[in-house]
CSV table of C-alpha atoms and ligand atoms in Angstrom, one decimal:
chain,number,residue,atom,x,y,z
E,1,MET,CA,19.6,4.6,-2.3
E,2,ASN,CA,22.5,6.8,-1.4
E,3,GLY,CA,24.3,5.2,1.6
E,4,PHE,CA,21.2,3.4,3.0
E,5,ASN,CA,20.8,-0.3,2.7
E,6,PRO,CA,17.9,-1.0,0.2
E,7,LEU,CA,14.8,-2.1,2.1
E,8,VAL,CA,11.2,-2.5,1.0
E,9,PHE,CA,8.3,-1.7,3.3
E,10,SER,CA,4.6,-1.6,2.6
E,11,GLY,CA,1.3,-1.9,4.4
E,12,VAL,CA,-2.3,-2.8,3.8
E,13,GLN,CA,-5.2,-1.8,6.0
E,14,PRO,CA,-7.4,-4.6,7.4
E,15,THR,CA,-10.6,-3.0,6.6
E,16,GLY,CA,-12.4,-5.9,4.8
E,17,ASN,CA,-13.0,-6.6,1.1
E,18,LEU,CA,-9.4,-6.8,-0.3
E,19,HIS,CA,-9.9,-6.3,-4.0
E,20,LEU,CA,-8.2,-6.4,-7.4
E,21,GLY,CA,-6.9,-2.8,-6.9
E,22,ASN,CA,-5.1,-3.8,-3.7
E,23,TYR,CA,-3.7,-6.8,-5.6
E,24,LEU,CA,-2.5,-5.1,-8.7
E,25,GLY,CA,-1.5,-1.8,-7.1
E,26,ALA,CA,0.3,-3.4,-4.2
E,27,ILE,CA,0.3,-7.1,-3.2
E,28,ARG,CA,1.4,-8.4,-6.6
E,29,LYS,CA,4.4,-6.0,-6.5
E,30,PHE,CA,5.2,-7.2,-2.9
E,31,VAL,CA,5.6,-10.7,-4.3
E,32,ALA,CA,7.8,-9.6,-7.2
E,33,LEU,CA,10.1,-7.5,-4.9
E,34,GLN,CA,10.9,-10.3,-2.5
E,35,ASP,CA,13.4,-11.8,-4.9
E,36,SER,CA,15.6,-8.8,-5.0
E,37,TYR,CA,15.1,-7.0,-1.7
E,38,ASP,CA,14.7,-7.5,2.0
E,39,CYS,CA,11.0,-6.8,2.5
E,40,ILE,CA,8.8,-6.0,5.4
E,41,TYR,CA,5.0,-6.3,4.9
E,42,CYS,CA,2.7,-5.0,7.5
E,43,VAL,CA,-1.0,-5.3,8.2
E,44,VAL,CA,-1.7,-1.8,9.5
E,45,ASP,CA,-4.3,-2.5,12.2
E,46,LEU,CA,-3.6,0.8,14.0
E,47,HIS,CA,-4.5,2.7,10.9
E,48,ALA,CA,-7.8,0.8,10.7
E,49,LEU,CA,-8.7,2.3,14.1
E,50,THR,CA,-9.2,5.7,12.5
E,51,ILE,CA,-12.5,4.5,11.3
E,52,ALA,CA,-13.6,2.7,14.5
E,53,PRO,CA,-14.0,-0.9,13.2
E,54,ASP,CA,-15.9,-3.6,15.0
E,55,PRO,CA,-13.2,-5.3,17.2
E,56,VAL,CA,-14.1,-8.9,16.1
E,57,GLU,CA,-14.2,-7.8,12.4
E,58,LEU,CA,-10.8,-6.1,12.8
E,59,MET,CA,-9.2,-9.3,14.1
E,60,ARG,CA,-10.8,-11.3,11.2
E,61,ALA,CA,-9.7,-8.8,8.6
E,62,THR,CA,-6.1,-8.7,10.0
E,63,ARG,CA,-5.9,-12.5,9.6
E,64,GLU,CA,-7.5,-12.3,6.2
E,65,VAL,CA,-5.0,-9.7,4.8
E,66,THR,CA,-2.2,-11.9,6.2
E,67,ALA,CA,-3.7,-14.9,4.4
E,68,ALA,CA,-3.9,-12.9,1.2
E,69,PHE,CA,-0.2,-11.9,1.5
E,70,ILE,CA,0.8,-15.6,1.8
E,71,ALA,CA,-1.7,-16.9,-0.7
E,72,ALA,CA,-0.4,-14.4,-3.3
E,73,GLY,CA,3.0,-15.8,-2.8
E,74,ILE,CA,4.8,-13.8,-0.1
E,75,ASP,CA,7.1,-16.1,1.8
E,76,PRO,CA,6.8,-15.2,5.5
E,77,LYS,CA,10.1,-16.9,6.3
E,78,LYS,CA,12.1,-14.9,3.8
E,79,ASN,CA,10.3,-11.6,4.5
E,80,ILE,CA,8.9,-10.1,7.6
E,81,VAL,CA,5.1,-10.2,7.8
E,82,PHE,CA,3.4,-8.8,10.9
E,83,ASN,CA,0.6,-6.6,12.2
E,84,GLN,CA,1.6,-3.1,13.1
E,85,SER,CA,0.2,-2.9,16.6
E,86,ARG,CA,2.6,-5.6,17.8
E,87,VAL,CA,5.6,-3.3,17.3
E,88,LYS,CA,5.0,-0.4,19.7
E,89,GLN,CA,7.8,1.6,18.1
E,90,HIS,CA,5.5,2.5,15.2
E,91,ALA,CA,3.2,4.5,17.6
E,92,GLU,CA,6.2,6.0,19.4
E,93,LEU,CA,7.8,7.3,16.2
E,94,ALA,CA,4.4,8.5,14.9
E,95,TRP,CA,4.2,10.8,18.0
E,96,VAL,CA,7.6,12.2,17.2
E,97,PHE,CA,6.5,12.8,13.7
E,98,ASN,CA,3.3,14.5,14.8
E,99,CYS,CA,5.6,17.0,16.3
E,100,VAL,CA,7.6,17.3,13.0
E,101,ALA,CA,4.7,17.4,10.5
E,102,ARG,CA,3.0,20.8,10.1
E,103,MET,CA,-0.8,21.3,10.4
E,104,GLY,CA,-0.6,22.8,6.9
E,105,TRP,CA,1.0,19.7,5.4
E,106,LEU,CA,-1.6,17.4,7.0
E,107,SER,CA,-4.5,19.7,6.0
E,108,ARG,CA,-3.5,19.3,2.3
E,109,MET,CA,-3.9,15.5,2.3
E,110,THR,CA,-6.6,14.6,-0.2
E,111,GLN,CA,-7.3,11.3,1.4
E,112,PHE,CA,-8.1,13.0,4.7
E,113,LYS,CA,-10.4,15.4,2.9
E,114,GLU,CA,-12.2,12.5,1.1
E,115,LYS,CA,-12.5,10.3,4.2
E,116,ALA,CA,-13.5,13.1,6.5
E,117,GLY,CA,-16.1,14.3,4.0
E,118,LYS,CA,-18.1,17.4,4.8
E,119,ASP,CA,-18.3,16.9,8.5
E,120,ARG,CA,-14.6,17.5,9.3
E,121,GLU,CA,-15.2,18.6,12.9
E,122,ASN,CA,-16.5,15.1,13.6
E,123,ALA,CA,-13.5,13.2,12.0
E,124,SER,CA,-11.2,11.5,14.5
E,125,ALA,CA,-7.9,13.3,15.2
E,126,GLY,CA,-6.4,9.9,14.3
E,127,LEU,CA,-7.7,10.3,10.7
E,128,PHE,CA,-6.0,13.7,10.5
E,129,VAL,CA,-2.5,12.4,11.7
E,130,TYR,CA,-2.9,9.1,9.8
E,131,PRO,CA,0.0,10.1,7.4
E,132,SER,CA,2.4,10.6,10.4
E,133,LEU,CA,1.8,7.0,11.4
E,134,MET,CA,2.3,5.9,7.9
E,135,ALA,CA,5.7,7.8,7.7
E,136,ALA,CA,6.6,6.2,11.0
E,137,ASP,CA,5.8,2.7,9.6
E,138,ILE,CA,8.2,3.3,6.8
E,139,LEU,CA,11.0,5.2,8.6
E,140,VAL,CA,11.1,3.1,11.8
E,141,TYR,CA,12.9,0.6,9.5
E,142,ARG,CA,14.6,3.4,7.4
E,143,ALA,CA,13.0,1.7,4.4
E,144,THR,CA,14.2,3.0,1.0
E,145,HIS,CA,11.4,1.7,-1.3
E,146,VAL,CA,7.7,1.5,-0.8
E,147,PRO,CA,5.5,-0.3,-3.4
E,148,VAL,CA,2.0,1.2,-3.4
E,149,GLY,CA,-0.9,2.2,-5.7
E,150,ASP,CA,-1.1,5.7,-7.1
E,151,ASP,CA,-3.5,6.9,-4.4
E,152,GLN,CA,-0.7,6.7,-1.8
E,153,LYS,CA,1.6,9.0,-3.7
E,154,GLN,CA,0.8,12.1,-1.7
E,155,HIS,CA,1.3,10.3,1.6
E,156,LEU,CA,4.8,9.2,0.4
E,157,GLU,CA,5.7,12.8,-0.5
E,158,LEU,CA,4.7,13.8,3.0
E,159,THR,CA,6.9,11.0,4.4
E,160,ARG,CA,9.8,12.5,2.5
E,161,ASP,CA,9.0,15.9,3.8
E,162,ILE,CA,9.0,14.6,7.4
E,163,ALA,CA,12.3,12.8,6.9
E,164,GLN,CA,13.8,15.9,5.4
E,165,LYS,CA,12.7,18.2,8.2
E,166,PHE,CA,13.8,15.7,10.8
E,167,ASN,CA,17.2,15.4,9.2
E,168,ASN,CA,17.5,19.2,8.9
E,169,ASP,CA,16.2,20.1,12.4
E,170,HIS,CA,18.7,17.6,14.0
E,171,SER,CA,21.6,17.8,11.6
E,172,THR,CA,24.1,18.8,14.2
E,173,ARG,CA,23.1,16.2,16.7
E,174,ILE,CA,23.0,13.5,14.0
E,175,ALA,CA,26.5,14.5,13.0
E,176,ASP,CA,27.8,14.6,16.6
E,177,LEU,CA,26.4,11.1,17.3
E,178,GLY,CA,27.8,9.8,14.0
E,179,ALA,CA,24.3,8.5,13.3
E,180,GLY,CA,23.9,9.9,9.8
E,181,VAL,CA,24.3,8.3,6.4
E,182,GLU,CA,25.6,10.2,3.4
E,183,MET,CA,22.8,11.1,1.1
E,184,MET,CA,21.7,13.8,-1.4
E,185,MET,CA,19.1,16.3,-0.4
E,186,GLY,CA,18.4,18.3,-3.5
E,187,ASP,CA,21.8,19.2,-4.8
E,188,GLU,CA,23.4,19.1,-1.4
E,189,LYS,CA,25.3,16.2,0.1
E,190,VAL,CA,24.3,15.8,3.7
E,191,ASN,CA,24.4,13.3,6.5
E,192,GLY,CA,20.8,12.3,7.2
E,193,PHE,CA,19.3,9.8,9.6
E,194,PHE,CA,16.2,9.0,7.6
E,195,PRO,CA,16.2,8.2,3.9
E,196,LEU,CA,14.1,10.0,1.4
E,197,THR,CA,12.0,7.0,0.6
E,198,GLU,CA,11.0,6.3,-3.0
E,199,PRO,CA,7.5,5.1,-4.0
E,200,LEU,CA,7.3,2.2,-6.5
E,201,ILE,CA,4.1,3.0,-8.3
E,202,GLU,CA,4.7,2.2,-12.0
E,203,GLY,CA,3.1,-0.6,-13.9
E,204,PRO,CA,0.0,-0.9,-16.2
E,205,ALA,CA,-2.5,-0.6,-13.3
E,206,PRO,CA,-1.3,1.8,-10.6
E,207,ARG,CA,-4.9,3.0,-10.2
E,208,VAL,CA,-7.6,0.3,-10.8
E,209,MET,CA,-10.9,1.9,-11.3
E,210,SER,CA,-14.4,0.8,-10.3
E,211,LEU,CA,-16.0,-1.7,-12.8
E,212,ARG,CA,-19.2,0.4,-12.6
E,213,ASP,CA,-17.7,3.9,-13.1
E,214,GLY,CA,-14.3,4.5,-14.8
E,215,GLN,CA,-14.0,7.8,-13.0
E,216,LYS,CA,-14.0,6.3,-9.5
E,217,LYS,CA,-11.3,4.3,-7.8
E,218,MET,CA,-12.0,0.6,-7.1
E,219,SER,CA,-12.5,0.7,-3.4
E,220,LYS,CA,-13.3,-1.5,-0.4
E,221,SER,CA,-16.0,0.9,0.7
E,222,ASP,CA,-18.0,1.1,-2.5
E,223,PRO,CA,-21.5,0.0,-1.6
E,224,SER,CA,-21.8,-1.9,-5.0
E,225,ASP,CA,-20.1,-5.3,-4.9
E,226,LEU,CA,-20.2,-5.3,-8.7
E,227,SER,CA,-17.8,-2.3,-8.7
E,228,ARG,CA,-14.9,-4.5,-7.5
E,229,ILE,CA,-13.4,-8.0,-7.8
E,230,ASN,CA,-12.8,-9.2,-4.3
E,231,LEU,CA,-9.8,-11.4,-3.7
E,232,THR,CA,-12.2,-13.9,-2.1
E,233,ASP,CA,-14.5,-14.0,-5.2
E,234,ASP,CA,-15.0,-17.4,-6.8
E,235,ALA,CA,-14.7,-18.0,-10.6
E,236,ASP,CA,-18.4,-17.4,-11.3
E,237,SER,CA,-18.4,-14.1,-9.5
E,238,ILE,CA,-15.3,-12.9,-11.2
E,239,SER,CA,-16.7,-13.7,-14.7
E,240,LYS,CA,-20.1,-12.2,-13.9
E,241,LYS,CA,-18.5,-8.9,-12.7
E,242,ILE,CA,-16.4,-8.6,-15.8
E,243,ARG,CA,-19.3,-9.4,-18.0
E,244,LYS,CA,-21.4,-6.7,-16.3
E,245,ALA,CA,-18.5,-4.1,-16.2
E,246,LYS,CA,-19.6,-0.8,-17.7
E,247,THR,CA,-18.1,-0.1,-21.2
E,248,ASP,CA,-18.9,2.1,-24.1
E,249,PRO,CA,-20.3,0.8,-27.4
E,250,ALA,CA,-17.2,1.3,-29.6
E,251,PRO,CA,-14.7,-1.5,-30.3
E,252,LEU,CA,-11.2,-1.3,-28.7
E,253,PRO,CA,-9.0,1.2,-30.5
E,254,SER,CA,-6.0,0.1,-32.5
E,255,GLU,CA,-3.7,2.7,-30.9
E,256,LEU,CA,-3.1,3.4,-27.2
E,257,ASP,CA,-4.1,7.0,-27.7
E,258,GLY,CA,-7.6,5.9,-28.6
E,259,LEU,CA,-8.2,5.0,-25.0
E,260,LYS,CA,-8.1,8.6,-23.9
E,261,GLU,CA,-11.5,9.8,-22.9
E,262,ARG,CA,-12.6,6.2,-22.6
E,263,PRO,CA,-11.9,5.5,-18.9
E,264,GLU,CA,-13.8,2.2,-18.6
E,265,ALA,CA,-12.1,0.8,-21.7
E,266,GLU,CA,-8.7,2.0,-20.4
E,267,ASN,CA,-9.3,0.5,-17.0
E,268,LEU,CA,-10.1,-3.0,-18.5
E,269,VAL,CA,-7.1,-2.9,-20.8
E,270,GLY,CA,-4.9,-1.9,-17.8
E,271,ILE,CA,-6.3,-4.8,-15.8
E,272,TYR,CA,-5.6,-7.2,-18.6
E,273,ALA,CA,-2.1,-5.9,-19.1
E,274,ALA,CA,-1.3,-6.2,-15.3
E,275,LEU,CA,-2.8,-9.7,-15.0
E,276,ALA,CA,-0.9,-10.9,-18.1
E,277,ASP,CA,2.3,-9.2,-17.0
E,278,THR,CA,2.5,-7.2,-20.2
E,279,THR,CA,1.9,-3.7,-21.4
E,280,LYS,CA,-1.2,-1.9,-22.5
E,281,GLU,CA,0.4,-1.4,-25.9
E,282,LYS,CA,0.7,-5.2,-26.3
E,283,VAL,CA,-3.0,-5.7,-25.2
E,284,ILE,CA,-4.1,-3.1,-27.8
E,285,ALA,CA,-1.9,-4.8,-30.4
E,286,ASP,CA,-3.7,-8.1,-29.7
E,287,PHE,CA,-7.3,-6.8,-29.2
E,288,GLY,CA,-7.4,-3.5,-31.2
E,289,GLY,CA,-10.6,-3.4,-33.3
E,290,GLN,CA,-12.3,-6.1,-31.3
E,291,GLN,CA,-15.6,-5.7,-29.6
E,292,PHE,CA,-16.0,-6.0,-25.9
E,293,SER,CA,-18.0,-9.1,-26.5
E,294,VAL,CA,-14.7,-10.7,-27.5
E,295,PHE,CA,-12.4,-8.8,-25.1
E,296,LYS,CA,-14.5,-9.3,-21.9
E,297,PRO,CA,-14.6,-13.1,-22.0
E,298,ALA,CA,-10.8,-13.2,-22.6
E,299,LEU,CA,-10.3,-10.9,-19.6
E,300,ALA,CA,-12.6,-13.0,-17.5
E,301,ASP,CA,-10.7,-16.2,-18.4
E,302,LEU,CA,-7.4,-14.5,-17.5
E,303,ALA,CA,-8.7,-13.0,-14.3
E,304,VAL,CA,-10.1,-16.4,-13.2
E,305,GLU,CA,-6.9,-18.1,-14.1
E,306,LYS,CA,-4.8,-15.7,-12.0
E,307,LEU,CA,-7.2,-14.9,-9.1
E,308,ALA,CA,-9.2,-18.0,-8.4
E,309,PRO,CA,-6.1,-20.0,-7.1
E,310,ILE,CA,-5.3,-17.1,-4.8
E,311,ALA,CA,-8.9,-17.2,-3.4
E,312,ALA,CA,-8.7,-20.9,-2.9
E,313,GLU,CA,-5.3,-20.6,-1.1
E,314,MET,CA,-6.7,-17.8,1.1
E,315,ARG,CA,-9.5,-20.1,2.1
E,316,ARG,CA,-7.1,-22.9,2.9
E,317,ILE,CA,-4.8,-20.7,5.0
E,318,SER,CA,-7.7,-19.0,6.7
E,319,ALA,CA,-8.9,-22.3,8.0
E,320,ASP,CA,-5.8,-22.4,10.2
E,321,PRO,CA,-5.8,-19.1,12.3
E,322,GLY,CA,-3.2,-20.6,14.6
E,323,TYR,CA,-0.7,-20.7,11.7
E,324,ILE,CA,-1.6,-17.1,10.8
E,325,ASP,CA,-1.1,-15.9,14.3
E,326,GLY,CA,2.2,-17.7,14.5
E,327,VAL,CA,3.4,-15.9,11.4
E,328,LEU,CA,2.4,-12.5,12.8
E,329,ARG,CA,4.0,-13.2,16.1
E,330,GLU,CA,7.2,-14.3,14.7
E,331,GLY,CA,7.2,-11.4,12.2
E,332,GLY,CA,6.5,-9.0,14.9
E,333,GLU,CA,9.5,-10.2,17.0
E,334,ARG,CA,11.8,-9.9,14.0
E,335,ALA,CA,10.4,-6.4,13.1
E,336,GLU,CA,10.7,-5.2,16.7
E,337,ILE,CA,14.5,-5.8,16.8
E,338,GLN,CA,15.0,-3.5,13.8
E,339,ALA,CA,12.4,-0.9,14.9
E,340,GLU,CA,14.0,-0.7,18.4
E,341,ALA,CA,17.4,-0.2,17.0
E,342,THR,CA,16.1,2.9,15.0
E,343,MET,CA,14.2,4.2,18.0
E,344,LYS,CA,17.2,4.0,20.4
E,345,THR,CA,19.0,6.4,18.1
E,346,VAL,CA,16.0,8.6,17.5
E,347,ARG,CA,15.6,9.0,21.3
E,348,GLU,CA,19.2,10.0,21.6
E,349,ILE,CA,19.0,12.4,18.6
E,350,ILE,CA,15.9,14.2,20.0
E,351,GLY,CA,16.9,14.2,23.7
E,352,LEU,CA,14.7,11.6,25.3
E,353,LEU,CA,16.5,10.0,28.2
E,354,GLY,CA,16.5,6.2,28.1
E,355,ASP,CA,18.9,3.4,29.0
Q,1,TYM,P1,-4.9,0.6,1.6
Q,1,TYM,O1,-5.1,-0.4,2.7
Q,1,TYM,O2,-6.1,1.5,1.3
Q,1,TYM,O3,-4.5,-0.1,0.3
Q,1,TYM,C1,-3.5,-1.1,0.2
Q,1,TYM,C2,-2.7,-0.9,-1.0
Q,1,TYM,O4,-3.5,-1.1,-2.2
Q,1,TYM,C3,-3.4,0.1,-3.0
Q,1,TYM,N1,-4.7,0.3,-3.7
Q,1,TYM,C4,-4.9,0.4,-5.0
Q,1,TYM,N2,-4.0,0.3,-6.0
Q,1,TYM,C5,-4.5,0.4,-7.3
Q,1,TYM,N3,-5.8,0.7,-7.5
Q,1,TYM,C6,-6.7,0.8,-6.6
Q,1,TYM,N4,-8.0,1.0,-6.8
Q,1,TYM,C7,-6.2,0.7,-5.2
Q,1,TYM,N5,-6.9,0.7,-4.0
Q,1,TYM,C8,-5.9,0.5,-3.1
Q,1,TYM,C9,-3.0,1.2,-2.2
Q,1,TYM,O5,-2.3,2.2,-2.9
Q,1,TYM,C10,-2.1,0.5,-1.2
Q,1,TYM,O6,-0.8,0.4,-1.7
Q,1,TYM,N6,-2.2,4.1,3.8
Q,1,TYM,C11,-2.2,2.8,3.2
Q,1,TYM,C12,-1.6,1.7,4.1
Q,1,TYM,C13,-0.3,2.0,4.8
Q,1,TYM,C14,0.9,2.0,4.1
Q,1,TYM,C15,1.9,2.3,5.1
Q,1,TYM,C16,1.3,1.8,2.8
Q,1,TYM,C17,-0.1,2.3,6.1
Q,1,TYM,N7,1.2,2.5,6.3
Q,1,TYM,C18,3.2,2.4,4.8
Q,1,TYM,C19,2.7,1.9,2.5
Q,1,TYM,C20,3.6,2.2,3.5
Q,1,TYM,C21,-3.6,2.4,2.8
Q,1,TYM,O7,-4.5,2.9,3.3
Q,1,TYM,O8,-3.6,1.4,1.9
């Protein structure tokens, strides 16, 4: 992107119950990108603190997400895999960005509104500034591409706004220090320090919906376990949940357009397409006119074929927490070198005295 070296960064919160949405919206893309990019994948344990998790559960979930990354096919030797809190520069840059982001920008974040609910006065300040930390995660490596699900789009727009404001506010100093990289901002060619990161959201399942309600996102926090396929589910549970998934009585349409206004059907077709690495058009070409009594078993077989080996591998890896901790330690050491190089320059740009 412009003059920046292409670099992929993404993060997943260790908040328990990794599910099919996390896999199709994010982790599967992480695996695919490792062949063409340098990639940094982070278990964002500082973000998890915004909802005050139990400490022992937080450590378990941090290891579990790491195991899921590796089980899904991420190579921790080739890529950097680590937990966020090990690299202190994330928190340092987040503070800098808290002073760049405007209250108005943060107040507009739909995820904050959803998570804070009606009792906003009682939400943690951390939940409010969550997106500044997310921008810091990405920009402390000056990452150019971020694979995420559709629900993170707004946070990535905010990340660009923060980068742009930082670049503008400090343009003279960035130029004086020769720290900038030539890039386009709108129609203008400028020397910016931070890239305007691009989200990678496309694919047939950017937003996987609940299996019980096609209007609701599949989520870790849904009280109904039937609403989601967990990455740790065994073959029987996967099949059962797909069999019980809510649908309407009509057969699948023979045109893609026929899925409009049928959110449950559209969701299952999207899941099938993503798991089969194909398009929704192709799934409709194969199953159009068929009843769910035919489609659901085919989807269940496919889901079991793709997901059960990941669950088994997660169990195998999780049995060796020493290995997982080693991966995170080594990843953290490698990440810190890059993050500190960025922060050294940031401190100079903004006027913090250091070595
Ligand atoms: P988190 O932990 O909620 O989710 C991890 C990833 O899974 C995607 N995802 C989904 N995709 C499709 N359908 C769904 N139902 C679904 N549910 C979740 C999310 O979009 C995400 O890509 N704020 C982030 C974590 C984060 C981060 C970052 C991401 C922190 N720093 C820097 C990218 C870059 C989050 O809460 O994701």
